[in-house]
Amino acid sequence: MTVRTRFAPSPTGYLHIGGARTALFNLLFARHHGGKFILRVEDTDVARSTEESIQAILDGMSWLGLNWDEGPFFQSRRFDEYRKYAGELLEKGLCYRCWCTPEELEARREAAMKEGRTPKYDGRCRDRKDSPDKPFAVRFKVSGGVTSFNDVIKGTISFDNSILEDLIILRSDGTPTYNFCVVVDDATMDITHVIRGDDHINNTPKQILLYEALGHSLPIFAHLPMILGSDKARLSKRHGATSVMAYRDMGFLPHALINYLARLGWSHGDQEIFSMEEMIEKFSLESVGKSSGVFNPEKLLWLNQHYIKETPAETLVPILEPLVDELGVKSAATDPRIVKIVETLKERSKTLKEMAEGALVYFREKIEYDPKAAQKFLTPDMAELFTILIERLGGLQDFSHSGLETAFNSILEEKTIKLGKLAQPVRVALTGGTVSPGIFEMIEAMGRDTTLKRLADALGFITAQVPAA
RNA sequence: GGUCCCAUCGUCUAGAGGCCUAGGACGGUGCCCUCUCACGGCAUAAACCGGGGUUCGAAUCCCCGUGGGAUCACCA
């Protein structure tokens, strides 16, 4: 039997962190077993589903590289199918018509709550003989007994059916409801493994009963633990960004997020870094943990930095482009210096956003000095050194890291000073501050023209400081 | 509240009764490297929720307690 898994988001928002991980695990499991991964959009709630949201989810999936094999299927286009099965269940007497209105139901629920009873449909239409000429909903007859299943992740879970109520599978307007659509779809799409968040555990007994009513064999269930925020509450907006695309905009590499998500709830010994191929090869539901995990942005950052370091600068440039562009530098990606610039930033950027900010200094027309840095390093005694440096760099044949180092060293020897004495003032002259990439790699990346101009500007600044006396 | 799930360093986790003096990773701290910031290297602090069993032996199995989470719709 071919393994078939599915990811079934409802389009009422963006693809979020939790959904992405569910999709990832479904994909990994399917790929590991040489099966199919299916995408199904659960848009039965026409009022809440939006076109933008569908697009946002698709965008998020493609950005992460979570490619599906079949679909997307839309439940909104399969209403006839659901009605067909509902009709069959009605005929078999496994369902019944219910004429109670939502208002009546709501009133009874409130009354029950007030009396401290657990609100539950009383089944009053179950054996109703008349059939009023009014809209009716279709309810599923929940039988007695115990429903249990063996969850691959959580183990055996049992429910007493008495806690379940006769659920509505077709609303009075004829549209089908969630639990019914899920079962009809999973059954007709031959889904073999239902891998989803454990917030669905409570839906499972209802769905199992529906499977049985439909006469279909059960899939294997695997309920993934939830992802929590730092306060251990379910991850939500107030914990920070939860939209997958927000991470792209913050300068994360898609695989960094994938790797992070994979390790949140799943592990393979002590290994932290996984390529997609390795994840597929090593993934198994048995090594998914039972307990929920806290989303840790610090570790994501670490992984992102790791992958930035691993990625060739040439590959980074196009990904970086929109982020630099956003900061007002339109020509960065086509600047011949860009690859070298990225090289100087790779080792010190946790995100591409940070890298883009770091790149700005190479493109500025004029450098503004940090007052403290200027006061400390652009001192009158530097005028001579800067003059010499400008002259040497202007005539330097080999304007590379090693060539520059040689040039600097000869000056240091002549003046018997240490590199620090010269490097910091030059750093301030070139960047305006005291923090930057290594001085030689930076000068090489910056290029001769920009470097000389900035040194000359700094020299001007220094001499202007000297009192006319 | 009913029902269900969960419980190892701050966080992600390894751990399938003796290999545990509980390992790794992120983060923290200290040192080294060094032209600044980083990278890197080395070192270090830090956990089996509590109580009962079972067993020669329990982080691992069972029960109870406690704590956290989820879910209870003509939402999905």
Short mmCIF file of N, CA, C and O (backbone and C1' of nucleotides) in Angstrom, two decimals, chain A residues 10 42 44-45 48 100 154 171-172 178 232 234 263 265 267 270 272 291 294 309 347-348 427 434 436 438-439, chain B residues 3-7 11-14 23-27 35-40 69-71 73-76:
data_model
loop_
_atom_site.label_atom_id
_atom_site.label_comp_id
_atom_site.label_asym_id
_atom_site.label_seq_id
_atom_site.Cartn_x
_atom_site.Cartn_y
_atom_site.Cartn_z
N SER A 10 -6.98 25.42 6.70
CA SER A 10 -8.17 26.19 6.32
C SER A 10 -7.71 27.61 6.05
O SER A 10 -6.94 28.18 6.80
N GLU A 42 -9.19 23.36 3.20
CA GLU A 42 -10.45 23.13 3.89
C GLU A 42 -11.23 24.44 4.01
O GLU A 42 -11.18 25.11 5.04
N THR A 44 -14.61 24.97 3.76
CA THR A 44 -16.06 24.78 3.81
C THR A 44 -16.77 25.96 4.45
O THR A 44 -17.94 26.19 4.21
N ASP A 45 -16.06 26.70 5.26
CA ASP A 45 -16.66 27.89 5.85
C ASP A 45 -16.44 29.03 4.87
O ASP A 45 -15.44 29.74 4.92
N ARG A 48 -15.54 32.61 6.10
CA ARG A 48 -14.24 32.93 6.67
C ARG A 48 -13.06 32.68 5.72
O ARG A 48 -11.96 33.14 5.97
N CYS A 100 -34.17 21.61 14.84
CA CYS A 100 -33.88 22.61 15.87
C CYS A 100 -33.11 23.76 15.22
O CYS A 100 -32.21 23.52 14.42
N LYS A 154 1.20 9.14 20.37
CA LYS A 154 0.74 9.18 21.76
C LYS A 154 0.38 7.82 22.36
O LYS A 154 0.16 7.72 23.56
N ARG A 171 -25.27 21.38 7.41
CA ARG A 171 -25.98 22.50 8.02
C ARG A 171 -27.34 22.67 7.36
O ARG A 171 -27.58 22.09 6.29
N SER A 172 -28.18 23.49 7.99
CA SER A 172 -29.53 23.66 7.44
C SER A 172 -29.50 24.37 6.08
O SER A 172 -30.47 24.34 5.34
N TYR A 178 -17.01 20.54 8.96
CA TYR A 178 -15.63 20.11 9.03
C TYR A 178 -15.39 18.61 9.22
O TYR A 178 -14.79 17.95 8.37
N LYS A 232 4.69 29.28 27.45
CA LYS A 232 4.10 27.93 27.41
C LYS A 232 2.65 27.92 26.96
O LYS A 232 1.98 26.90 27.07
N ARG A 234 -0.09 28.32 23.84
CA ARG A 234 -0.06 28.05 22.42
C ARG A 234 0.51 29.24 21.66
O ARG A 234 0.13 30.38 21.90
N ARG A 263 13.51 19.94 14.04
CA ARG A 263 14.08 19.58 15.35
C ARG A 263 13.18 19.95 16.51
O ARG A 263 13.48 19.69 17.65
N GLY A 265 10.41 18.87 18.18
CA GLY A 265 9.48 17.76 18.30
C GLY A 265 10.00 16.47 17.70
O GLY A 265 9.49 15.40 17.97
N SER A 267 13.72 14.28 16.68
CA SER A 267 15.17 14.28 16.84
C SER A 267 15.75 13.00 16.27
O SER A 267 15.05 11.99 16.09
N ASP A 270 21.91 13.09 18.46
CA ASP A 270 22.39 14.43 18.81
C ASP A 270 22.50 15.35 17.61
O ASP A 270 22.99 16.47 17.72
N GLU A 272 21.95 18.04 14.85
CA GLU A 272 21.20 19.30 14.79
C GLU A 272 21.00 19.78 13.37
O GLU A 272 20.00 20.41 13.05
N SER A 291 5.66 15.43 23.91
CA SER A 291 5.35 16.67 24.62
C SER A 291 5.53 17.91 23.76
O SER A 291 6.35 17.94 22.84
N VAL A 294 8.53 24.59 23.15
CA VAL A 294 8.52 26.05 23.09
C VAL A 294 9.34 26.53 21.89
O VAL A 294 10.46 26.07 21.67
N LYS A 309 26.36 31.15 6.53
CA LYS A 309 27.80 30.89 6.37
C LYS A 309 28.05 29.81 5.33
O LYS A 309 29.05 29.84 4.62
N GLU A 347 30.09 36.07 7.70
CA GLU A 347 30.47 35.52 9.00
C GLU A 347 29.87 36.27 10.18
O GLU A 347 29.99 35.84 11.31
N ARG A 348 29.28 37.39 9.88
CA ARG A 348 28.80 38.19 11.02
C ARG A 348 27.33 38.61 10.89
O ARG A 348 26.94 39.60 11.48
N ARG A 427 39.25 52.37 10.02
CA ARG A 427 37.89 51.82 10.13
C ARG A 427 36.88 52.94 10.32
O ARG A 427 35.83 52.96 9.69
N THR A 434 33.31 52.09 14.84
CA THR A 434 34.43 51.26 15.26
C THR A 434 34.20 49.77 15.05
O THR A 434 35.01 48.95 15.44
N SER A 436 33.24 46.81 12.26
CA SER A 436 33.12 46.51 10.83
C SER A 436 33.77 45.17 10.54
O SER A 436 34.40 44.58 11.40
N GLY A 438 36.68 42.75 8.81
CA GLY A 438 38.12 42.89 8.87
C GLY A 438 38.59 43.98 7.91
O GLY A 438 38.03 44.15 6.83
N ILE A 439 39.60 44.71 8.33
CA ILE A 439 39.99 45.91 7.59
C ILE A 439 40.44 45.64 6.15
O ILE A 439 40.08 46.37 5.23
P U B 3 -14.11 13.58 33.50
"O5'" U B 3 -13.70 13.53 31.97
"C5'" U B 3 -14.47 12.78 31.03
"C4'" U B 3 -13.95 13.04 29.64
"C3'" U B 3 -12.47 12.80 29.45
"O3'" U B 3 -12.19 11.42 29.23
"C1'" U B 3 -13.04 14.88 28.50
P C B 4 -10.77 10.84 29.71
"O5'" C B 4 -9.77 11.44 28.63
"C5'" C B 4 -9.87 11.04 27.26
"C4'" C B 4 -8.98 11.90 26.41
"C3'" C B 4 -7.51 11.93 26.83
"O3'" C B 4 -6.80 10.81 26.38
"C1'" C B 4 -8.24 14.13 26.41
P C B 5 -5.48 10.36 27.19
"O5'" C B 5 -4.42 11.46 26.72
"C5'" C B 5 -4.07 11.58 25.34
"C4'" C B 5 -3.17 12.77 25.16
"C3'" C B 5 -1.91 12.77 26.03
"O3'" C B 5 -0.90 11.96 25.48
"C1'" C B 5 -2.92 14.89 26.12
P C B 6 0.17 11.30 26.47
"O5'" C B 6 1.04 12.55 26.95
"C5'" C B 6 1.86 13.26 26.02
"C4'" C B 6 2.42 14.50 26.67
"C3'" C B 6 3.31 14.26 27.87
"O3'" C B 6 4.63 13.97 27.46
"C1'" C B 6 1.78 15.99 28.35
P A B 7 5.60 13.19 28.51
"O5'" A B 7 6.01 14.33 29.54
"C5'" A B 7 6.63 15.57 29.03
"C4'" A B 7 7.06 16.40 30.23
"C3'" A B 7 8.01 15.63 31.15
"O3'" A B 7 9.31 16.15 31.31
"C1'" A B 7 5.99 16.28 32.30
P U B 11 12.55 25.41 30.45
"O5'" U B 11 12.98 25.70 28.96
"C5'" U B 11 12.25 26.64 28.15
"C4'" U B 11 12.80 26.60 26.75
"C3'" U B 11 12.88 25.21 26.14
"O3'" U B 11 11.64 24.78 25.61
"C1'" U B 11 14.92 26.31 25.80
P C B 12 11.34 23.23 25.51
"O5'" C B 12 12.22 22.81 24.26
"C5'" C B 12 11.95 23.34 22.96
"C4'" C B 12 12.89 22.73 21.96
"C3'" C B 12 12.93 21.20 22.02
"O3'" C B 12 11.86 20.65 21.28
"C1'" C B 12 15.14 22.05 22.00
P U B 13 11.31 19.22 21.73
"O5'" U B 13 12.60 18.32 21.48
"C5'" U B 13 12.89 17.22 22.29
"C4'" U B 13 14.32 16.85 22.07
"C3'" U B 13 14.77 15.55 22.69
"O3'" U B 13 14.43 14.47 21.83
"C1'" U B 13 16.35 17.23 23.18
P A B 14 14.22 13.05 22.44
"O5'" A B 14 15.72 12.61 22.74
"C5'" A B 14 16.65 12.48 21.66
"C4'" A B 14 17.94 11.88 22.14
"C3'" A B 14 17.80 10.60 22.95
"O3'" A B 14 17.66 9.50 22.07
"C1'" A B 14 19.39 12.04 23.97
P G B 23 26.29 14.25 31.68
"O5'" G B 23 26.68 14.41 30.16
"C5'" G B 23 27.48 13.43 29.53
"C4'" G B 23 27.03 13.24 28.11
"C3'" G B 23 26.78 14.54 27.34
"O3'" G B 23 27.98 15.11 26.84
"C1'" G B 23 24.95 13.10 27.03
P G B 24 28.09 16.71 26.71
"O5'" G B 24 27.30 16.97 25.35
"C5'" G B 24 27.74 16.35 24.14
"C4'" G B 24 26.75 16.62 23.05
"C3'" G B 24 26.42 18.09 22.80
"O3'" G B 24 27.39 18.70 21.98
"C1'" G B 24 24.41 16.85 22.88
P A B 25 27.64 20.28 22.11
"O5'" A B 25 26.30 20.90 21.52
"C5'" A B 25 26.01 20.77 20.13
"C4'" A B 25 24.70 21.45 19.84
"C3'" A B 25 24.56 22.87 20.36
"O3'" A B 25 25.16 23.81 19.48
"C1'" A B 25 22.63 21.66 20.94
P C B 26 25.66 25.20 20.05
"O5'" C B 26 24.31 26.01 20.30
"C5'" C B 26 23.50 26.41 19.19
"C4'" C B 26 22.27 27.10 19.71
"C3'" C B 26 22.53 28.29 20.63
"O3'" C B 26 22.80 29.47 19.89
"C1'" C B 26 20.87 26.91 21.58
P G B 27 23.92 30.49 20.42
"O5'" G B 27 23.28 30.97 21.80
"C5'" G B 27 22.15 31.84 21.79
"C4'" G B 27 21.62 31.98 23.19
"C3'" G B 27 22.62 32.43 24.24
"O3'" G B 27 22.82 33.83 24.23
"C1'" G B 27 21.40 30.60 25.09
P C B 35 45.92 41.64 15.48
"O5'" C B 35 44.77 42.71 15.64
"C5'" C B 35 45.08 44.05 16.03
"C4'" C B 35 43.98 44.95 15.57
"C3'" C B 35 42.59 44.35 15.75
"O3'" C B 35 42.13 44.61 17.06
"C1'" C B 35 42.81 45.27 13.56
P U B 36 41.16 43.63 17.76
"O5'" U B 36 39.75 44.37 17.70
"C5'" U B 36 39.56 45.62 18.38
"C4'" U B 36 38.23 46.20 17.96
"C3'" U B 36 37.08 45.22 18.03
"O3'" U B 36 36.53 45.18 19.34
"C1'" U B 36 37.04 46.34 15.95
P C B 37 35.93 43.79 19.87
"O5'" C B 37 34.67 43.54 18.92
"C5'" C B 37 33.56 44.43 18.94
"C4'" C B 37 32.58 44.00 17.88
"C3'" C B 37 32.24 42.51 17.89
"O3'" C B 37 31.25 42.24 18.86
"C1'" C B 37 32.69 43.20 15.68
P A B 38 31.02 40.71 19.34
"O5'" A B 38 30.51 40.03 17.99
"C5'" A B 38 30.77 38.67 17.75
"C4'" A B 38 30.58 38.44 16.26
"C3'" A B 38 30.90 37.02 15.84
"O3'" A B 38 29.75 36.21 15.98
"C1'" A B 38 32.13 38.50 14.49
P C B 39 29.93 34.78 16.67
"O5'" C B 39 30.80 33.96 15.61
"C5'" C B 39 30.43 33.93 14.25
"C4'" C B 39 31.50 33.26 13.42
"C3'" C B 39 32.07 31.98 14.02
"O3'" C B 39 31.24 30.89 13.80
"C1'" C B 39 33.82 33.31 13.15
P G B 40 31.17 29.74 14.89
"O5'" G B 40 32.69 29.26 15.02
"C5'" G B 40 33.33 28.62 13.94
"C4'" G B 40 34.78 28.41 14.27
"C3'" G B 40 35.05 27.70 15.57
"O3'" G B 40 34.94 26.29 15.43
"C1'" G B 40 36.43 29.60 15.46
P G B 69 -1.36 26.71 30.61
"O5'" G B 69 -1.55 25.75 29.36
"C5'" G B 69 -0.59 25.76 28.30
"C4'" G B 69 -0.86 24.58 27.39
"C3'" G B 69 -2.23 24.53 26.76
"O3'" G B 69 -2.33 25.38 25.64
"C1'" G B 69 -1.64 22.39 27.55
P A B 70 -3.78 25.92 25.19
"O5'" A B 70 -4.44 24.62 24.56
"C5'" A B 70 -3.92 24.07 23.36
"C4'" A B 70 -4.66 22.79 23.05
"C3'" A B 70 -6.15 22.95 22.84
"O3'" A B 70 -6.44 23.36 21.53
"C1'" A B 70 -5.73 21.11 24.27
P U B 71 -7.75 24.21 21.23
"O5'" U B 71 -8.91 23.15 21.49
"C5'" U B 71 -9.05 22.01 20.65
"C4'" U B 71 -10.10 21.11 21.24
"C3'" U B 71 -11.43 21.80 21.49
"O3'" U B 71 -12.21 21.80 20.30
"C1'" U B 71 -10.81 20.55 23.40
P A B 73 -19.68 22.66 21.75
"O5'" A B 73 -20.53 21.94 20.60
"C5'" A B 73 -20.29 22.14 19.30
"C4'" A B 73 -21.31 23.10 18.74
"C3'" A B 73 -21.37 22.93 17.21
"O3'" A B 73 -22.64 22.72 16.65
"C1'" A B 73 -20.42 25.09 17.85
P C B 74 -23.88 23.35 16.76
"O5'" C B 74 -23.91 23.75 15.22
"C5'" C B 74 -23.33 22.91 14.26
"C4'" C B 74 -23.33 23.66 12.95
"C3'" C B 74 -23.12 25.16 13.20
"O3'" C B 74 -21.99 25.59 12.46
"C1'" C B 74 -25.24 24.71 12.06
P C B 75 -21.53 26.62 11.56
"O5'" C B 75 -20.11 27.26 11.92
"C5'" C B 75 -19.18 26.57 12.75
"C4'" C B 75 -17.86 27.12 12.31
"C3'" C B 75 -16.95 26.12 11.62
"O3'" C B 75 -17.25 25.99 10.25
"C1'" C B 75 -15.76 27.32 13.27
P A B 76 -16.89 24.72 9.41
"O5'" A B 76 -15.31 24.66 9.48
"C5'" A B 76 -14.48 25.59 8.78
"C4'" A B 76 -13.06 25.39 9.23
"C3'" A B 76 -12.51 23.98 9.00
"O3'" A B 76 -12.00 23.82 7.70
"C1'" A B 76 -12.09 24.61 11.23
#
